[in-house]
mmCIF file of C-alpha atoms in Angstrom:
data_model
loop_
_atom_site.group_PDB
_atom_site.id
_atom_site.type_symbol
_atom_site.label_atom_id
_atom_site.label_comp_id
_atom_site.label_asym_id
_atom_site.label_seq_id
_atom_site.Cartn_x
_atom_site.Cartn_y
_atom_site.Cartn_z
ATOM 1 C CA MET A 209 -0.109 0.040 -0.086
ATOM 2 C CA SER A 210 1.362 3.490 -0.956
ATOM 3 C CA THR A 211 1.195 6.607 1.299
ATOM 4 C CA ILE A 212 -2.090 8.191 1.702
ATOM 5 C CA ASN A 213 -2.470 11.866 0.804
ATOM 6 C CA PHE A 214 -4.395 13.091 3.835
ATOM 7 C CA ASP A 215 -4.606 16.747 2.837
ATOM 8 C CA GLN A 216 -6.046 15.880 -0.512
ATOM 9 C CA LEU A 217 -8.551 13.387 1.212
ATOM 10 C CA ILE A 218 -9.784 15.991 3.722
ATOM 11 C CA GLN A 219 -10.006 18.596 1.030
ATOM 12 C CA ASN A 220 -12.080 16.311 -1.258
ATOM 13 C CA LEU A 221 -14.315 15.386 1.612
ATOM 14 C CA GLU A 222 -14.987 19.114 2.610
ATOM 15 C CA SER A 223 -15.608 20.167 -0.902
ATOM 16 C CA GLY A 224 -17.873 17.161 -1.653
ATOM 17 C CA VAL A 225 -19.884 17.799 1.571
ATOM 18 C CA GLN A 226 -20.238 21.515 0.902
ATOM 19 C CA SER A 227 -21.565 20.953 -2.709
ATOM 20 C CA LEU A 228 -23.872 18.118 -1.495
ATOM 21 C CA ALA A 229 -25.448 20.449 1.056
ATOM 22 C CA LYS A 230 -25.841 23.335 -1.406
ATOM 23 C CA SER A 231 -27.625 21.203 -3.874
ATOM 24 C CA SER A 232 -29.804 19.035 -1.499
ATOM 25 C CA PHE A 233 -31.170 21.927 0.543
ATOM 26 C CA THR A 234 -31.536 24.561 -2.267
ATOM 27 C CA GLU A 235 -33.604 22.117 -4.143
ATOM 28 C CA TYR A 236 -35.772 21.370 -1.095
ATOM 29 C CA GLU A 237 -36.184 24.947 -0.184
ATOM 30 C CA GLN A 238 -37.494 25.841 -3.757
ATOM 31 C CA ALA A 239 -40.021 23.052 -3.741
ATOM 32 C CA ALA A 240 -41.337 24.040 -0.313
ATOM 33 C CA LYS A 241 -41.661 27.711 -1.407
ATOM 34 C CA THR A 242 -43.724 26.565 -4.537
ATOM 35 C CA ASP A 243 -45.785 24.340 -2.268
ATOM 36 C CA GLY A 244 -46.473 27.264 0.045
ATOM 37 C CA ALA A 245 -47.373 29.672 -2.830
ATOM 38 C CA ASN A 246 -49.819 27.130 -4.414
ATOM 39 C CA ALA A 247 -51.469 26.606 -0.979
ATOM 40 C CA ILE A 248 -52.022 30.412 -0.676
ATOM 41 C CA ASP A 249 -53.329 30.713 -4.265
ATOM 42 C CA GLY A 250 -55.797 27.711 -3.464
ATOM 43 C CA MET A 251 -57.169 29.457 -0.428
ATOM 44 C CA LYS A 252 -57.623 32.714 -2.252
ATOM 45 C CA ASN A 253 -59.495 30.800 -4.964
ATOM 46 C CA ASN A 254 -61.558 28.805 -2.622
ATOM 47 C CA LEU A 255 -62.671 31.847 -0.576
ATOM 48 C CA GLN A 256 -63.768 33.634 -3.763
ATOM 49 C CA VAL A 257 -65.782 30.728 -5.140
ATOM 50 C CA TRP A 258 -67.220 29.841 -1.601
ATOM 51 C CA SER A 259 -68.356 33.407 -1.019
ATOM 52 C CA GLN A 260 -70.139 33.383 -4.224
ATOM 53 C CA ALA A 261 -71.708 30.147 -3.564
ATOM 54 C CA VAL A 262 -73.054 31.353 -0.228
ATOM 55 C CA ALA A 263 -74.348 34.581 -1.858
ATOM 56 C CA ASN A 264 -76.348 32.517 -4.480
ATOM 57 C CA GLY A 265 -77.562 30.091 -1.855
ATOM 58 C CA SER A 266 -75.787 26.869 -3.044
ATOM 59 C CA LEU A 267 -73.713 26.771 0.096
ATOM 60 C CA SER A 268 -75.123 27.362 3.619
ATOM 61 C CA PHE A 269 -73.203 29.221 6.356
ATOM 62 C CA GLU A 270 -72.775 26.013 7.976
ATOM 63 C CA ASP A 271 -71.308 24.515 4.931
ATOM 64 C CA LEU A 272 -68.881 27.463 4.652
ATOM 65 C CA GLY A 273 -67.859 27.041 8.340
ATOM 66 C CA PHE A 274 -67.066 23.517 7.685
ATOM 67 C CA LEU A 275 -65.220 24.155 4.446
ATOM 68 C CA LEU A 276 -62.995 26.746 6.203
ATOM 69 C CA LYS A 277 -62.096 24.317 8.851
ATOM 70 C CA GLU A 278 -61.264 21.639 6.166
ATOM 71 C CA GLU A 279 -59.037 24.289 4.479
ATOM 72 C CA GLU A 280 -57.079 24.574 7.913
ATOM 73 C CA ALA A 281 -56.879 20.983 8.225
ATOM 74 C CA LEU A 282 -55.502 20.665 4.658
ATOM 75 C CA THR A 283 -52.949 23.331 5.566
ATOM 76 C CA GLU A 284 -51.746 21.184 8.453
ATOM 77 C CA MET A 285 -51.473 18.203 6.139
ATOM 78 C CA THR A 286 -49.289 20.104 3.741
ATOM 79 C CA ALA A 287 -47.096 21.528 6.589
ATOM 80 C CA LEU A 288 -46.693 18.099 8.000
ATOM 81 C CA LYS A 289 -45.702 16.720 4.525
ATOM 82 C CA GLU A 290 -43.135 19.485 4.275
ATOM 83 C CA ALA A 291 -41.774 18.562 7.599
ATOM 84 C CA GLY A 292 -41.486 14.916 6.554
ATOM 85 C CA LEU A 293 -39.847 15.800 3.210
ATOM 86 C CA ALA A 294 -37.340 17.965 5.207
ATOM 87 C CA GLU A 295 -36.445 14.859 7.279
ATOM 88 C CA VAL A 296 -36.048 12.969 3.972
ATOM 89 C CA ARG A 297 -33.468 15.460 2.757
ATOM 90 C CA ILE A 298 -31.645 14.999 6.031
ATOM 91 C CA ASP A 299 -31.577 11.248 5.460
ATOM 92 C CA GLU A 300 -30.525 11.942 1.775
ATOM 93 C CA PHE A 301 -27.771 14.251 2.900
ATOM 94 C CA LYS A 302 -26.421 11.565 5.357
ATOM 95 C CA LEU A 303 -26.426 8.952 2.555
ATOM 96 C CA GLY A 304 -24.636 11.432 0.317
ATOM 97 C CA VAL A 305 -21.949 11.950 2.969
ATOM 98 C CA VAL A 306 -21.507 8.152 3.410
ATOM 99 C CA ASN A 307 -21.026 7.943 -0.335
ATOM 100 C CA ILE A 308 -18.444 10.777 -0.307
ATOM 101 C CA ILE A 309 -16.544 9.214 2.497
ATOM 102 C CA THR A 310 -16.287 5.792 1.127
ATOM 103 C CA ALA A 311 -15.333 7.134 -2.288
ATOM 104 C CA GLY A 312 -12.711 9.371 -0.675
ATOM 105 C CA ILE A 313 -11.356 6.329 1.265
ATOM 106 C CA ALA A 314 -11.201 4.230 -1.839
ATOM 107 C CA SER A 315 -9.444 6.822 -3.978
ATOM 108 C CA ALA A 316 -6.971 7.748 -1.063
ATOM 109 C CA ILE A 317 -5.913 4.121 -0.451
ATOM 110 C CA LYS A 318 -4.268 3.379 -3.789
ATOM 111 C CA VAL A 319 -3.393 -0.440 -3.788
ATOM 112 C CA MET B 294 -2.095 7.516 12.636
ATOM 113 C CA SER B 295 -3.282 6.875 8.988
ATOM 114 C CA THR B 296 -5.120 3.623 9.921
ATOM 115 C CA LYS B 297 -6.906 5.273 12.806
ATOM 116 C CA PHE B 298 -7.965 8.113 10.465
ATOM 117 C CA ILE B 299 -9.341 5.749 8.019
ATOM 118 C CA VAL B 300 -11.051 3.636 10.716
ATOM 119 C CA THR B 301 -12.655 6.779 12.211
ATOM 120 C CA LEU B 302 -13.964 7.695 8.798
ATOM 121 C CA ALA B 303 -15.330 4.322 8.246
ATOM 122 C CA ILE B 304 -17.072 4.259 11.554
ATOM 123 C CA LEU B 305 -18.442 7.661 10.813
ATOM 124 C CA ALA B 306 -19.778 6.465 7.647
ATOM 125 C CA LEU B 307 -21.378 3.423 9.294
ATOM 126 C CA VAL B 308 -23.059 5.464 11.952
ATOM 127 C CA LEU B 309 -24.511 7.864 9.342
ATOM 128 C CA TYR B 310 -25.731 4.999 7.297
ATOM 129 C CA SER B 311 -27.349 3.266 10.210
ATOM 130 C CA CYS B 312 -29.367 6.143 11.869
ATOM 131 C CA SER B 313 -32.071 7.286 9.493
ATOM 132 C CA THR B 314 -34.496 10.083 10.550
ATOM 133 C CA ILE B 315 -37.759 8.907 8.746
ATOM 134 C CA ALA B 316 -39.115 5.760 7.479
ATOM 135 C CA LYS B 317 -37.903 4.559 3.980
ATOM 136 C CA PHE B 318 -40.479 4.467 1.000
ATOM 137 C CA ASP B 319 -43.117 1.710 1.306
ATOM 138 C CA GLN B 320 -44.683 0.612 -1.961
ATOM 139 C CA TYR B 321 -47.643 -0.835 -0.208
ATOM 140 C CA ALA B 322 -48.366 2.183 1.774
ATOM 141 C CA TYR B 323 -48.153 4.203 -1.307
ATOM 142 C CA SER B 324 -50.612 2.013 -3.291
ATOM 143 C CA GLN B 325 -53.117 1.776 -0.480
ATOM 144 C CA THR B 326 -53.129 5.553 0.070
ATOM 145 C CA THR B 327 -53.939 6.104 -3.692
ATOM 146 C CA SER B 328 -56.551 3.323 -3.837
ATOM 147 C CA LEU B 329 -58.368 4.636 -0.667
ATOM 148 C CA LYS B 330 -58.354 8.184 -1.932
ATOM 149 C CA VAL B 331 -60.363 6.820 -4.912
ATOM 150 C CA ASP B 332 -62.867 4.960 -2.845
ATOM 151 C CA ALA B 333 -63.237 7.815 -0.250
ATOM 152 C CA ILE B 334 -63.935 10.402 -3.208
ATOM 153 C CA ASN B 335 -66.517 7.823 -4.739
ATOM 154 C CA ILE B 336 -68.347 7.353 -1.339
ATOM 155 C CA MET B 337 -68.309 11.068 -0.673
ATOM 156 C CA GLY B 338 -70.054 11.648 -4.000
ATOM 157 C CA HIS B 339 -73.141 9.768 -2.735
ATOM 158 C CA ALA B 340 -73.729 12.179 0.108
ATOM 159 C CA SER B 341 -76.590 13.992 -1.564
ATOM 160 C CA ASP B 342 -78.446 10.575 -0.900
ATOM 161 C CA LYS B 343 -79.663 9.582 2.429
ATOM 162 C CA TYR B 344 -76.813 8.229 4.609
ATOM 163 C CA ASN B 345 -78.658 5.017 5.379
ATOM 164 C CA LEU B 346 -78.604 3.956 1.759
ATOM 165 C CA HIS B 347 -74.751 4.001 1.809
ATOM 166 C CA ALA B 348 -74.202 2.977 5.587
ATOM 167 C CA ALA B 349 -72.749 -0.429 4.629
ATOM 168 C CA GLU B 350 -70.068 0.996 1.961
ATOM 169 C CA VAL B 351 -69.096 3.664 4.455
ATOM 170 C CA THR B 352 -68.566 1.061 7.201
ATOM 171 C CA ASN B 353 -66.464 -1.084 4.708
ATOM 172 C CA LEU B 354 -64.299 1.762 3.824
ATOM 173 C CA GLN B 355 -63.892 2.839 7.400
ATOM 174 C CA THR B 356 -62.531 -0.696 8.144
ATOM 175 C CA SER B 357 -60.004 -0.301 5.315
ATOM 176 C CA LEU B 358 -59.039 3.215 6.507
ATOM 177 C CA ASN B 359 -58.525 1.736 10.133
ATOM 178 C CA LYS B 360 -56.363 -1.113 8.864
ATOM 179 C CA MET B 361 -54.172 1.392 6.980
ATOM 180 C CA TYR B 362 -53.841 3.579 10.051
ATOM 181 C CA GLU B 363 -52.670 0.382 12.005
ATOM 182 C CA TYR B 364 -50.256 -0.328 9.267
ATOM 183 C CA GLU B 365 -48.713 3.128 9.218
ATOM 184 C CA ARG B 366 -48.783 3.231 13.131
ATOM 185 C CA ASN B 367 -46.559 0.241 13.285
ATOM 186 C CA ARG B 368 -43.865 1.285 10.733
ATOM 187 C CA PRO B 369 -40.837 2.497 12.657
ATOM 188 C CA LYS B 370 -39.911 6.140 12.308
ATOM 189 C CA ASN B 371 -43.237 6.917 10.654
ATOM 190 C CA GLU B 372 -44.710 9.514 13.187
ATOM 191 C CA ILE B 373 -45.473 12.210 10.675
ATOM 192 C CA SER B 374 -47.432 9.920 8.132
ATOM 193 C CA GLN B 375 -49.275 8.392 11.288
ATOM 194 C CA LYS B 376 -50.166 12.007 12.216
ATOM 195 C CA MET B 377 -51.511 12.832 8.923
ATOM 196 C CA TRP B 378 -53.645 9.713 8.838
ATOM 197 C CA THR B 379 -55.053 10.621 12.244
ATOM 198 C CA ILE B 380 -56.092 14.044 11.100
ATOM 199 C CA LEU B 381 -57.524 12.642 7.972
ATOM 200 C CA ILE B 382 -59.838 9.984 9.549
ATOM 201 C CA ASP B 383 -60.614 11.758 12.864
ATOM 202 C CA SER B 384 -64.480 11.939 13.140
ATOM 203 C CA THR B 385 -64.171 15.093 15.361
ATOM 204 C CA GLY B 386 -62.051 16.746 12.769
ATOM 205 C CA ASN B 387 -62.895 18.227 9.254
ATOM 206 C CA LEU B 388 -61.489 15.992 6.808
ATOM 207 C CA TYR B 389 -62.844 12.705 5.694
ATOM 208 C CA GLY B 390 -63.808 11.561 9.276
ATOM 209 C CA GLY B 391 -65.699 14.737 9.891
ATOM 210 C CA PHE B 392 -67.335 14.765 6.619
ATOM 211 C CA ILE B 393 -68.869 11.297 7.182
ATOM 212 C CA LYS B 394 -69.899 12.301 10.698
ATOM 213 C CA ARG B 395 -71.773 15.382 9.223
ATOM 214 C CA TRP B 396 -73.361 13.214 6.523
ATOM 215 C CA GLN B 397 -74.529 10.634 9.279
ATOM 216 C CA LYS B 398 -75.834 13.597 11.387
ATOM 217 C CA GLU B 399 -77.628 15.683 8.692
ATOM 218 C CA GLY B 400 -78.861 12.653 6.519
ATOM 219 C CA THR B 401 -77.983 14.370 3.285
ATOM 220 C CA LEU B 402 -75.377 16.947 2.194
ATOM 221 C CA ASP B 403 -75.475 19.780 -0.595
ATOM 222 C CA THR B 404 -73.830 19.178 -3.793
ATOM 223 C CA ALA B 405 -71.731 22.249 -3.989
ATOM 224 C CA PHE B 406 -70.384 21.383 -0.358
ATOM 225 C CA ILE B 407 -69.804 17.689 -1.367
ATOM 226 C CA ARG B 408 -67.768 18.860 -4.532
ATOM 227 C CA ALA B 409 -65.698 21.446 -2.546
ATOM 228 C CA SER B 410 -64.934 18.766 0.149
ATOM 229 C CA GLN B 411 -63.975 16.117 -2.408
ATOM 230 C CA THR B 412 -61.403 18.532 -3.686
ATOM 231 C CA MET B 413 -59.792 19.197 -0.376
ATOM 232 C CA ILE B 414 -60.066 15.667 1.050
ATOM 233 C CA GLY B 415 -58.644 14.525 -2.216
ATOM 234 C CA GLN B 416 -55.613 16.833 -1.778
ATOM 235 C CA SER B 417 -55.153 15.615 1.749
ATOM 236 C CA PHE B 418 -54.864 12.204 0.653
ATOM 237 C CA ASP B 419 -52.333 13.448 -2.038
ATOM 238 C CA GLN B 420 -50.196 15.180 0.806
ATOM 239 C CA ILE B 421 -49.794 11.755 2.425
ATOM 240 C CA SER B 422 -48.889 10.019 -0.878
ATOM 241 C CA GLN B 423 -46.602 12.829 -2.010
ATOM 242 C CA LEU B 424 -44.625 12.387 1.320
ATOM 243 C CA GLU B 425 -44.399 8.574 0.782
ATOM 244 C CA SER B 426 -43.285 8.982 -2.779
ATOM 245 C CA GLY B 427 -40.672 11.490 -1.524
ATOM 246 C CA LYS B 428 -38.985 8.984 0.883
ATOM 247 C CA ILE B 429 -35.856 7.162 0.038
ATOM 248 C CA LYS B 430 -36.213 4.244 -2.106
ATOM 249 C CA PRO B 431 -34.252 1.054 -1.741
ATOM 250 C CA SER B 432 -32.706 1.817 -5.222
ATOM 251 C CA GLN B 433 -31.200 4.911 -3.746
ATOM 252 C CA ILE B 434 -29.289 3.060 -1.020
ATOM 253 C CA ASN B 435 -25.992 1.786 -2.353
#
């Protein structure tokens, strides 16, 4: 076995982990923002449609009250999904670090 | 020194590999969620009829939903999905469970209300399946 270049190995690990963190979390942040914006748009549209439906009598006030609470519950479901997906990103990041470490060790040990 | 460093890195990799934060993707959970969504939306579509006419179908679907809840509850590191199912089927809440409770109580529901509820309850099922499909798949693990 020849000598291992530790400086090179550490440098490779550092740059690999940095770029992995940047790509993983930037992508997630964008997806979460889009999800949030879609939820707000959906709420605005629903409020408009439901108000009109109450005005023309096709929805009662009780219906409207229930739908508003449904909307609130849906928002909670979306938030939980985002929290879950954030945990998935953490696991993906860990797996990425494992891959970087194993690849780094393999390339540093030149048989 | 060199061997110690390599061993330390290998142990670190092993520790990172073994401690996951959330459950991995489960094909059964994903398929069941999408299938139960279709059944729930179909049954809700009958809510302009008298509840008693569809009570048996509602009970059958409730059994399937309860089985799914139990499946999710027993998967390790699956607290978030379990919580989402709890909110969805809770009869004191305002998603599927609450909708059925209201149908039972009122006998029939208005068409406009049913349509709006179908959309939101459908989206709630989607949140569960989107989380499941976002989880790490076995093929992603080397």
